[in-house]
Amino acid sequence: VAVDNFSVRGSSGLHLRSIPLKTLKAFQRVRPYDLIVLQYGLNVATERGVNYESYKKGMLTVIAHLKEAFPEAAILLVSAGDREFKDDRRNGELRTMPGVKNLIRYQQSIAADSRIAFWNMYEAMGGEGSILDMIDRKMANLDYTHINFKGGKHLSGILFETLMYGKEQYEKRKAYEAE
């Protein structure tokens, strides 16, 4: 397994569309890509975020750009995870930022519209308020936003199991079709 990481802290992922196609194709020639995992968006979410249409449009462009550069690679979009904020309407109570749930709906739509795979990390974390549980388990930072190495290891295990289950189901279906 070889991993390239195009990480830019605080990035929405939209910067990927500005990498020249020639550069991406050169990457492909040196080390062919099998799977591209896109995990962006958590910093896009806001407390009152409802409409992420411009983000969706931008990410559809990113995905089209990556598909052109890496036509043989599968693409997986990983959703944003849980993120808490202090709700002043509820005496500063911590709760899942509403914009996160809206963003995830847009991310699901991005994946469907671009015909790529989608994995809901928010649900894998445990859904509503799950970052608080992860903090209690020393798997997330006290910023109520970011998982840490231990949390990443935990969630990557869940993602791996999901991918292996999908592969198993695919192989069963192919065997069934061959009968």
Coordinates of C-alpha atoms in Angstrom, one line a residue:
V1 CA 0.0 0.0 0.0
A2 CA 1.3 3.4 -1.0
V3 CA -0.3 6.5 0.3
D4 CA -0.1 10.0 -1.2
N5 CA -1.5 12.7 1.0
F6 CA -2.7 16.0 -0.5
S7 CA -3.4 17.5 2.9
V8 CA -3.8 21.2 3.4
R9 CA -5.0 22.1 7.0
G10 CA -8.3 23.8 7.0
S11 CA -8.9 23.1 3.4
S12 CA -12.3 22.5 1.8
G13 CA -10.7 20.2 -0.8
L14 CA -11.5 22.7 -3.6
H15 CA -7.8 23.4 -4.1
L16 CA -7.4 20.0 -5.8
R17 CA -9.1 21.4 -8.9
S18 CA -6.2 23.8 -9.4
I19 CA -3.5 21.1 -9.6
P20 CA -2.6 20.9 -13.3
L21 CA -3.9 17.9 -15.1
K22 CA -0.4 17.3 -16.5
T23 CA 1.0 17.1 -13.0
L24 CA -1.7 14.6 -11.8
K25 CA -1.2 12.5 -14.9
A26 CA 2.5 12.4 -14.2
F27 CA 1.7 11.2 -10.7
Q28 CA -0.4 8.4 -12.3
R29 CA 2.5 7.4 -14.6
V30 CA 4.9 7.1 -11.7
R31 CA 2.6 5.3 -9.3
P32 CA -0.8 4.2 -10.6
Y33 CA -3.7 5.0 -8.3
D34 CA -6.3 2.4 -7.4
L35 CA -8.3 4.4 -4.9
I36 CA -8.6 8.1 -4.2
V37 CA -10.1 8.9 -0.8
L38 CA -11.5 12.4 -0.4
Q39 CA -12.0 13.6 3.1
Y40 CA -12.7 17.3 3.2
G41 CA -15.4 19.5 4.5
L42 CA -15.4 19.6 8.3
N43 CA -14.0 23.2 8.2
V44 CA -16.7 24.2 5.7
A45 CA -19.5 23.5 8.1
T46 CA -20.9 26.4 10.1
E47 CA -23.4 26.7 13.0
R48 CA -26.2 27.9 10.7
G49 CA -25.0 26.3 7.4
V50 CA -28.0 25.3 5.3
N51 CA -27.0 25.8 1.7
Y52 CA -23.7 24.3 0.6
E53 CA -24.7 24.4 -3.1
S54 CA -21.5 26.3 -4.1
Y55 CA -19.4 23.8 -2.2
K56 CA -21.2 21.0 -4.0
K57 CA -20.6 22.6 -7.4
G58 CA -16.9 23.0 -6.6
M59 CA -16.5 19.5 -5.4
L60 CA -18.2 18.1 -8.5
T61 CA -15.6 20.0 -10.5
V62 CA -12.8 18.5 -8.3
I63 CA -14.1 15.0 -8.8
A64 CA -14.4 15.4 -12.6
H65 CA -10.9 16.7 -12.6
L66 CA -9.6 13.7 -10.7
K67 CA -11.6 11.3 -12.9
E68 CA -9.9 12.8 -15.9
A69 CA -6.5 12.5 -14.4
F70 CA -7.0 9.0 -12.9
P71 CA -9.5 7.3 -15.1
E72 CA -8.8 3.8 -13.7
A73 CA -9.0 4.8 -10.0
A74 CA -12.0 4.4 -7.8
I75 CA -13.0 7.4 -5.7
L76 CA -14.4 7.3 -2.2
L77 CA -15.8 10.5 -0.6
V78 CA -15.7 10.3 3.2
S79 CA -18.1 12.6 5.0
A80 CA -17.4 15.1 7.6
G81 CA -17.5 13.8 11.2
D82 CA -19.3 15.1 14.2
R83 CA -18.4 18.6 15.4
E84 CA -19.9 20.3 18.4
F85 CA -20.6 23.9 19.2
K86 CA -21.9 25.8 22.2
D87 CA -25.5 26.6 21.6
D88 CA -26.2 30.0 23.2
R89 CA -30.0 29.3 22.9
R90 CA -29.5 26.4 25.2
N91 CA -27.3 28.0 27.9
G92 CA -24.1 27.2 26.1
E93 CA -24.9 23.5 25.9
L94 CA -22.6 21.5 23.5
R95 CA -24.4 19.9 20.6
T96 CA -23.7 18.8 17.1
M97 CA -23.4 21.7 14.8
P98 CA -26.5 21.8 12.5
G99 CA -24.3 22.7 9.5
V100 CA -22.5 19.4 9.8
K101 CA -25.7 17.4 9.1
N102 CA -26.6 19.6 6.2
L103 CA -23.1 19.3 4.8
I104 CA -23.2 15.5 5.0
R105 CA -26.5 15.6 3.0
Y106 CA -24.7 17.6 0.3
Q107 CA -21.7 15.3 0.4
Q108 CA -24.0 12.3 -0.1
S109 CA -25.5 14.1 -3.1
I110 CA -22.0 14.9 -4.5
A111 CA -21.1 11.3 -4.4
A112 CA -24.4 10.2 -6.0
D113 CA -24.2 12.8 -8.7
S114 CA -20.6 12.0 -9.6
R115 CA -21.2 8.2 -9.3
I116 CA -18.5 7.6 -6.7
A117 CA -18.5 5.7 -3.4
F118 CA -19.6 7.4 -0.1
W119 CA -18.8 6.5 3.5
N120 CA -20.6 8.3 6.3
M121 CA -17.9 8.9 8.9
Y122 CA -20.4 10.9 11.1
E123 CA -22.5 7.7 11.4
A124 CA -19.4 5.5 11.9
M125 CA -18.4 7.8 14.8
G126 CA -21.8 7.3 16.4
G127 CA -23.8 10.2 15.0
E128 CA -25.2 13.0 17.2
G129 CA -22.8 14.1 19.9
S130 CA -20.3 11.3 19.1
I131 CA -17.3 13.6 19.3
L132 CA -18.0 14.0 23.0
D133 CA -17.9 10.3 23.5
M134 CA -14.7 10.1 21.5
I135 CA -13.2 12.9 23.7
D136 CA -14.1 10.8 26.8
R137 CA -12.4 7.8 25.3
K138 CA -9.3 10.0 24.5
M139 CA -9.9 9.6 20.7
A140 CA -10.6 13.3 19.9
N141 CA -9.2 16.7 20.7
L142 CA -10.7 19.1 23.2
D143 CA -11.7 21.4 20.3
Y144 CA -14.8 19.3 19.9
T145 CA -13.9 19.0 16.2
H146 CA -10.9 16.9 15.4
I147 CA -10.2 13.3 16.1
N148 CA -6.7 12.4 17.2
F149 CA -4.4 9.5 16.2
K150 CA -6.2 7.0 18.4
G151 CA -9.6 8.1 17.0
G152 CA -8.2 7.9 13.5
K153 CA -7.0 4.3 14.1
H154 CA -10.4 3.4 15.4
L155 CA -12.3 4.9 12.5
S156 CA -9.8 3.5 9.9
G157 CA -10.6 0.0 11.3
I158 CA -14.3 0.6 10.8
L159 CA -13.6 1.9 7.3
F160 CA -11.4 -1.1 6.5
E161 CA -14.1 -3.5 7.7
T162 CA -16.6 -1.7 5.6
L163 CA -14.4 -1.9 2.5
M164 CA -13.7 -5.6 3.1
Y165 CA -17.4 -6.4 3.5
G166 CA -18.2 -4.5 0.3
K167 CA -15.5 -6.5 -1.5
E168 CA -16.9 -9.8 -0.1
Q169 CA -20.4 -8.9 -1.3
Y170 CA -19.1 -7.9 -4.7
E171 CA -17.3 -11.2 -5.1
K172 CA -20.4 -13.2 -4.0
R173 CA -22.5 -11.3 -6.5
K174 CA -20.0 -11.9 -9.3
A175 CA -19.9 -15.7 -8.4
Y176 CA -23.7 -15.8 -8.4
E177 CA -23.8 -14.1 -11.8
A178 CA -21.3 -16.5 -13.2
E179 CA -23.5 -19.5 -12.3

